[in-house]
């Protein structure tokens, strides 16, 4: 099997049970589109979101950008703590629901990671990204963009799925801890791998957290829990 991105795209397209995606959306999600939030939500991960909101407030953050904000689960909690909030997401449906929910308490932008270029260097106090590390095709570039827009000592909180997450193993394994499922690559992480990826950051903690999402249809069996690493890091001063 080819180890190039092109070869991985072909494998993913052939093995997807859904219609073949457009070429720019196969692989992990490209830099221009992080999908709606795949991290903790109000349905099951509310305590973790409340904890993160409190963490930002205690560190003196007055504003935050949530990348891949989805329907605004995290933004609602951040706004409740008095933070000025900006949400970025490529899905117009998710943003419409976020707008209805937040009622003007956050500034919402349609876009993906590549749209971070609208923010200047060293302009943001805090960035959050829930689940995006499991979906983008270039995690190193994603982290570099976060580092570019954060001020020195600016705060980053992100979640990344562990190998114990309920979706681990779905689809066809195309690389270590990486699976092609329904036209998308899903990447899962071990703690040491995350620390290596974030060697240029001041990593304060990498904790493992789990939460369960309620089953809406009583005919269905409860699904395995979500399981993620929660990373708290800061952008170091340049030497």
mmCIF file of C-alpha atoms in Angstrom:
data_model
loop_
_atom_site.group_PDB
_atom_site.id
_atom_site.type_symbol
_atom_site.label_atom_id
_atom_site.label_comp_id
_atom_site.label_asym_id
_atom_site.label_seq_id
_atom_site.Cartn_x
_atom_site.Cartn_y
_atom_site.Cartn_z
ATOM 1 C CA UNK A 1 0.000 0.000 0.000
ATOM 2 C CA UNK A 2 1.290 3.469 -0.811
ATOM 3 C CA UNK A 3 2.241 5.553 2.201
ATOM 4 C CA UNK A 4 1.476 8.814 0.413
ATOM 5 C CA UNK A 5 -1.610 10.887 1.019
ATOM 6 C CA UNK A 6 -2.831 9.972 -2.473
ATOM 7 C CA UNK A 7 -2.632 6.255 -1.702
ATOM 8 C CA UNK A 8 -4.452 6.714 1.584
ATOM 9 C CA UNK A 9 -7.190 8.669 -0.184
ATOM 10 C CA UNK A 10 -7.731 5.826 -2.641
ATOM 11 C CA UNK A 11 -7.978 3.243 0.154
ATOM 12 C CA UNK A 12 -10.430 5.374 2.069
ATOM 13 C CA UNK A 13 -12.630 5.982 -0.945
ATOM 14 C CA UNK A 14 -12.728 2.298 -1.878
ATOM 15 C CA UNK A 15 -13.655 1.153 1.607
ATOM 16 C CA UNK A 16 -16.200 3.794 2.561
ATOM 17 C CA UNK A 17 -19.795 2.673 2.820
ATOM 18 C CA UNK A 18 -20.963 6.148 1.886
ATOM 19 C CA UNK A 19 -20.815 7.664 -1.610
ATOM 20 C CA UNK A 20 -17.264 8.590 -2.531
ATOM 21 C CA UNK A 21 -16.463 12.027 -1.091
ATOM 22 C CA UNK A 22 -15.087 14.897 -3.114
ATOM 23 C CA UNK A 23 -11.296 14.710 -3.489
ATOM 24 C CA UNK A 24 -10.768 17.680 -1.176
ATOM 25 C CA UNK A 25 -12.635 16.052 1.692
ATOM 26 C CA UNK A 26 -11.128 12.567 1.737
ATOM 27 C CA UNK A 27 -8.271 11.842 4.192
ATOM 28 C CA UNK A 28 -8.346 13.551 7.508
ATOM 29 C CA UNK A 29 -10.301 16.750 7.372
ATOM 30 C CA UNK A 30 -8.224 19.265 5.403
ATOM 31 C CA UNK A 31 -6.984 22.467 6.989
ATOM 32 C CA UNK A 32 -9.860 24.487 5.537
ATOM 33 C CA UNK A 33 -12.556 22.526 7.371
ATOM 34 C CA UNK A 34 -12.710 21.250 10.934
ATOM 35 C CA UNK A 35 -16.149 19.673 11.353
ATOM 36 C CA UNK A 36 -18.602 20.438 14.092
ATOM 37 C CA UNK A 37 -17.318 19.756 17.560
ATOM 38 C CA UNK A 38 -16.544 16.110 18.285
ATOM 39 C CA UNK A 39 -15.425 16.713 21.834
ATOM 40 C CA UNK A 40 -17.422 17.019 25.062
ATOM 41 C CA UNK A 41 -20.947 18.293 24.521
ATOM 42 C CA UNK A 42 -23.885 19.295 26.658
ATOM 43 C CA UNK A 43 -25.299 15.781 26.230
ATOM 44 C CA UNK A 44 -22.548 14.029 28.159
ATOM 45 C CA UNK A 45 -19.443 16.145 28.628
ATOM 46 C CA UNK A 46 -20.941 19.175 30.366
ATOM 47 C CA UNK A 47 -18.897 18.750 33.589
ATOM 48 C CA UNK A 48 -15.661 18.757 31.599
ATOM 49 C CA UNK A 49 -16.690 21.882 29.669
ATOM 50 C CA UNK A 50 -17.550 23.612 32.951
ATOM 51 C CA UNK A 51 -14.141 22.618 34.313
ATOM 52 C CA UNK A 52 -12.357 24.036 31.273
ATOM 53 C CA UNK A 53 -14.378 27.265 31.437
ATOM 54 C CA UNK A 54 -13.361 27.654 35.064
ATOM 55 C CA UNK A 55 -9.753 26.917 34.184
ATOM 56 C CA UNK A 56 -9.671 29.735 31.618
ATOM 57 C CA UNK A 57 -11.296 32.157 34.019
ATOM 58 C CA UNK A 58 -8.845 31.318 36.810
ATOM 59 C CA UNK A 59 -5.932 31.963 34.465
ATOM 60 C CA UNK A 60 -7.233 35.454 33.820
ATOM 61 C CA UNK A 61 -8.364 34.887 30.242
ATOM 62 C CA UNK A 62 -10.845 37.519 29.116
ATOM 63 C CA UNK A 63 -11.449 36.148 25.618
ATOM 64 C CA UNK A 64 -11.311 32.806 23.820
ATOM 65 C CA UNK A 65 -11.510 31.409 20.302
ATOM 66 C CA UNK A 66 -13.176 27.989 20.023
ATOM 67 C CA UNK A 67 -12.071 26.261 16.801
ATOM 68 C CA UNK A 68 -14.650 23.793 15.528
ATOM 69 C CA UNK A 69 -17.245 25.285 17.853
ATOM 70 C CA UNK A 70 -20.153 23.238 16.493
ATOM 71 C CA UNK A 71 -23.477 24.190 18.046
ATOM 72 C CA UNK A 72 -21.861 26.264 20.773
ATOM 73 C CA UNK A 73 -21.746 23.856 23.714
ATOM 74 C CA UNK A 74 -18.385 25.152 24.922
ATOM 75 C CA UNK A 75 -19.068 28.768 23.967
ATOM 76 C CA UNK A 76 -22.195 28.831 26.127
ATOM 77 C CA UNK A 77 -20.149 27.872 29.174
ATOM 78 C CA UNK A 78 -17.339 30.272 28.346
ATOM 79 C CA UNK A 79 -19.796 33.147 27.914
ATOM 80 C CA UNK A 80 -21.404 32.178 31.210
ATOM 81 C CA UNK A 81 -18.042 32.821 32.859
ATOM 82 C CA UNK A 82 -17.919 36.312 31.381
ATOM 83 C CA UNK A 83 -15.428 35.597 28.596
ATOM 84 C CA UNK A 84 -15.652 37.346 25.241
ATOM 85 C CA UNK A 85 -16.160 34.482 22.795
ATOM 86 C CA UNK A 86 -15.455 33.828 19.135
ATOM 87 C CA UNK A 87 -16.499 30.570 17.489
ATOM 88 C CA UNK A 88 -15.149 29.213 14.212
ATOM 89 C CA UNK A 89 -16.806 26.360 12.324
ATOM 90 C CA UNK A 90 -17.299 25.410 8.637
ATOM 91 C CA UNK A 91 -20.862 24.159 9.102
ATOM 92 C CA UNK A 92 -23.606 26.747 8.470
ATOM 93 C CA UNK A 93 -26.143 24.474 10.151
ATOM 94 C CA UNK A 94 -24.072 24.198 13.316
ATOM 95 C CA UNK A 95 -23.447 27.941 13.365
ATOM 96 C CA UNK A 96 -27.130 28.696 12.939
ATOM 97 C CA UNK A 97 -27.952 26.513 15.931
ATOM 98 C CA UNK A 98 -25.130 28.070 17.909
ATOM 99 C CA UNK A 99 -26.480 31.522 17.114
ATOM 100 C CA UNK A 100 -29.967 30.555 18.266
ATOM 101 C CA UNK A 101 -28.583 29.106 21.457
ATOM 102 C CA UNK A 102 -26.139 31.857 22.350
ATOM 103 C CA UNK A 103 -28.350 34.824 21.545
ATOM 104 C CA UNK A 104 -25.537 37.191 20.650
ATOM 105 C CA UNK A 105 -23.158 36.191 23.440
ATOM 106 C CA UNK A 106 -20.502 35.071 20.937
ATOM 107 C CA UNK A 107 -19.191 36.270 17.595
ATOM 108 C CA UNK A 108 -19.527 33.375 15.142
ATOM 109 C CA UNK A 109 -17.443 32.913 12.011
ATOM 110 C CA UNK A 110 -17.808 30.360 9.245
ATOM 111 C CA UNK A 111 -14.470 28.798 8.374
ATOM 112 C CA UNK A 112 -11.843 26.205 9.114
ATOM 113 C CA UNK A 113 -8.274 26.175 10.326
ATOM 114 C CA UNK A 114 -6.912 27.932 7.264
ATOM 115 C CA UNK A 115 -9.174 30.872 8.123
ATOM 116 C CA UNK A 116 -7.117 31.526 11.239
ATOM 117 C CA UNK A 117 -5.077 33.724 8.906
ATOM 118 C CA UNK A 118 -7.653 36.450 9.603
ATOM 119 C CA UNK A 119 -6.101 36.705 13.065
ATOM 120 C CA UNK A 120 -2.757 38.412 13.373
ATOM 121 C CA UNK A 121 0.264 36.966 15.115
ATOM 122 C CA UNK A 122 0.183 36.966 18.917
ATOM 123 C CA UNK A 123 -3.358 38.388 19.119
ATOM 124 C CA UNK A 124 -5.377 35.817 21.086
ATOM 125 C CA UNK A 125 -5.442 35.097 24.812
ATOM 126 C CA UNK A 126 -6.840 31.566 24.566
ATOM 127 C CA UNK A 127 -7.720 28.945 21.962
ATOM 128 C CA UNK A 128 -9.773 25.802 22.503
ATOM 129 C CA UNK A 129 -10.252 22.922 20.086
ATOM 130 C CA UNK A 130 -12.317 19.912 21.072
ATOM 131 C CA UNK A 131 -11.736 16.766 19.030
ATOM 132 C CA UNK A 132 -10.142 18.458 16.037
ATOM 133 C CA UNK A 133 -6.815 16.690 16.545
ATOM 134 C CA UNK A 134 -8.555 13.431 15.701
ATOM 135 C CA UNK A 135 -9.819 14.676 12.368
ATOM 136 C CA UNK A 136 -7.426 17.077 10.659
ATOM 137 C CA UNK A 137 -4.888 15.712 8.208
ATOM 138 C CA UNK A 138 -1.977 17.849 9.469
ATOM 139 C CA UNK A 139 -1.922 18.113 13.248
ATOM 140 C CA UNK A 140 1.522 19.721 13.274
ATOM 141 C CA UNK A 141 0.297 22.536 11.046
ATOM 142 C CA UNK A 142 -2.794 22.964 13.186
ATOM 143 C CA UNK A 143 -0.664 23.365 16.313
ATOM 144 C CA UNK A 144 1.659 25.776 14.508
ATOM 145 C CA UNK A 145 -1.317 27.965 13.589
ATOM 146 C CA UNK A 146 -2.538 27.959 17.169
ATOM 147 C CA UNK A 147 0.923 28.965 18.321
ATOM 148 C CA UNK A 148 1.109 31.750 15.742
ATOM 149 C CA UNK A 149 -2.130 33.442 16.799
ATOM 150 C CA UNK A 150 -1.666 33.044 20.562
ATOM 151 C CA UNK A 151 0.104 35.663 22.584
ATOM 152 C CA UNK A 152 3.167 34.655 24.582
ATOM 153 C CA UNK A 153 1.816 32.777 27.597
ATOM 154 C CA UNK A 154 -1.496 32.418 25.767
ATOM 155 C CA UNK A 155 -3.499 29.329 26.713
ATOM 156 C CA UNK A 156 -4.388 26.334 24.554
ATOM 157 C CA UNK A 157 -6.865 23.668 25.639
ATOM 158 C CA UNK A 158 -7.515 20.814 23.257
ATOM 159 C CA UNK A 159 -8.922 17.333 23.420
ATOM 160 C CA UNK A 160 -7.704 14.367 21.384
ATOM 161 C CA UNK A 161 -9.334 10.921 21.303
ATOM 162 C CA UNK A 162 -7.510 8.093 23.052
ATOM 163 C CA UNK A 163 -7.229 4.516 21.856
ATOM 164 C CA UNK A 164 -9.973 3.655 24.374
ATOM 165 C CA UNK A 165 -12.524 5.885 22.670
ATOM 166 C CA UNK A 166 -15.674 4.156 21.478
ATOM 167 C CA UNK A 167 -14.865 4.856 17.814
ATOM 168 C CA UNK A 168 -11.400 3.309 17.928
ATOM 169 C CA UNK A 169 -11.165 0.425 15.463
ATOM 170 C CA UNK A 170 -14.095 1.429 13.278
ATOM 171 C CA UNK A 171 -13.377 1.123 9.588
ATOM 172 C CA UNK A 172 -10.080 0.106 8.016
ATOM 173 C CA UNK A 173 -6.763 0.769 9.753
ATOM 174 C CA UNK A 174 -4.522 2.653 7.322
ATOM 175 C CA UNK A 175 -1.763 3.716 9.730
ATOM 176 C CA UNK A 176 -0.952 3.321 13.399
ATOM 177 C CA UNK A 177 -4.066 4.352 15.383
ATOM 178 C CA UNK A 178 -5.585 5.843 12.215
ATOM 179 C CA UNK A 179 -8.733 4.457 10.587
ATOM 180 C CA UNK A 180 -10.692 5.230 7.457
ATOM 181 C CA UNK A 181 -14.396 5.262 8.238
ATOM 182 C CA UNK A 182 -17.184 6.696 6.082
ATOM 183 C CA UNK A 183 -14.811 8.667 3.890
ATOM 184 C CA UNK A 184 -12.875 10.297 6.737
ATOM 185 C CA UNK A 185 -9.646 9.481 8.539
ATOM 186 C CA UNK A 186 -9.943 9.259 12.311
ATOM 187 C CA UNK A 187 -6.756 9.498 14.358
ATOM 188 C CA UNK A 188 -6.344 8.390 17.968
ATOM 189 C CA UNK A 189 -3.497 9.154 20.339
ATOM 190 C CA UNK A 190 -1.318 7.840 23.106
ATOM 191 C CA UNK A 191 -0.080 10.279 25.756
ATOM 192 C CA UNK A 192 3.571 10.182 24.678
ATOM 193 C CA UNK A 193 2.645 10.926 21.071
ATOM 194 C CA UNK A 194 0.784 14.063 22.086
ATOM 195 C CA UNK A 195 3.713 15.253 24.156
ATOM 196 C CA UNK A 196 6.058 14.754 21.201
ATOM 197 C CA UNK A 197 3.748 16.704 18.914
ATOM 198 C CA UNK A 198 3.691 19.544 21.418
ATOM 199 C CA UNK A 199 7.415 19.721 22.068
ATOM 200 C CA UNK A 200 7.402 23.454 21.190
ATOM 201 C CA UNK A 201 4.735 24.216 23.790
ATOM 202 C CA UNK A 202 4.875 24.527 27.552
ATOM 203 C CA UNK A 203 2.633 21.568 28.340
ATOM 204 C CA UNK A 204 1.170 21.881 31.813
ATOM 205 C CA UNK A 205 -0.983 18.767 31.889
ATOM 206 C CA UNK A 206 -2.242 15.884 29.766
ATOM 207 C CA UNK A 207 -5.153 14.222 31.519
ATOM 208 C CA UNK A 208 -7.443 11.436 30.437
ATOM 209 C CA UNK A 209 -11.161 12.017 30.759
ATOM 210 C CA UNK A 210 -14.196 9.922 29.822
ATOM 211 C CA UNK A 211 -17.866 10.727 29.491
ATOM 212 C CA UNK A 212 -20.944 8.888 28.280
ATOM 213 C CA UNK A 213 -23.579 10.236 25.964
ATOM 214 C CA UNK A 214 -27.211 9.336 26.670
ATOM 215 C CA UNK A 215 -29.027 6.990 24.329
ATOM 216 C CA UNK A 216 -31.921 8.795 22.702
ATOM 217 C CA UNK A 217 -33.656 5.666 21.441
ATOM 218 C CA UNK A 218 -34.442 3.220 24.293
ATOM 219 C CA UNK A 219 -34.226 0.329 21.823
ATOM 220 C CA UNK A 220 -30.506 0.918 21.454
ATOM 221 C CA UNK A 221 -27.866 -0.373 23.815
ATOM 222 C CA UNK A 222 -25.711 2.246 25.564
ATOM 223 C CA UNK A 223 -22.639 2.969 23.518
ATOM 224 C CA UNK A 224 -19.084 2.915 24.777
ATOM 225 C CA UNK A 225 -17.927 6.120 26.392
ATOM 226 C CA UNK A 226 -16.033 8.890 24.756
ATOM 227 C CA UNK A 227 -12.442 8.881 25.957
ATOM 228 C CA UNK A 228 -10.074 11.782 25.349
ATOM 229 C CA UNK A 229 -6.859 13.382 26.399
ATOM 230 C CA UNK A 230 -7.348 16.898 27.712
ATOM 231 C CA UNK A 231 -4.239 18.987 27.076
ATOM 232 C CA UNK A 232 -3.531 22.276 28.820
ATOM 233 C CA UNK A 233 -0.579 24.169 27.373
ATOM 234 C CA UNK A 234 0.727 27.674 26.996
ATOM 235 C CA UNK A 235 2.650 29.462 24.272
ATOM 236 C CA UNK A 236 6.177 30.103 25.579
ATOM 237 C CA UNK A 237 7.992 33.373 25.105
ATOM 238 C CA UNK A 238 10.424 33.420 22.203
ATOM 239 C CA UNK A 239 14.013 33.058 23.289
#
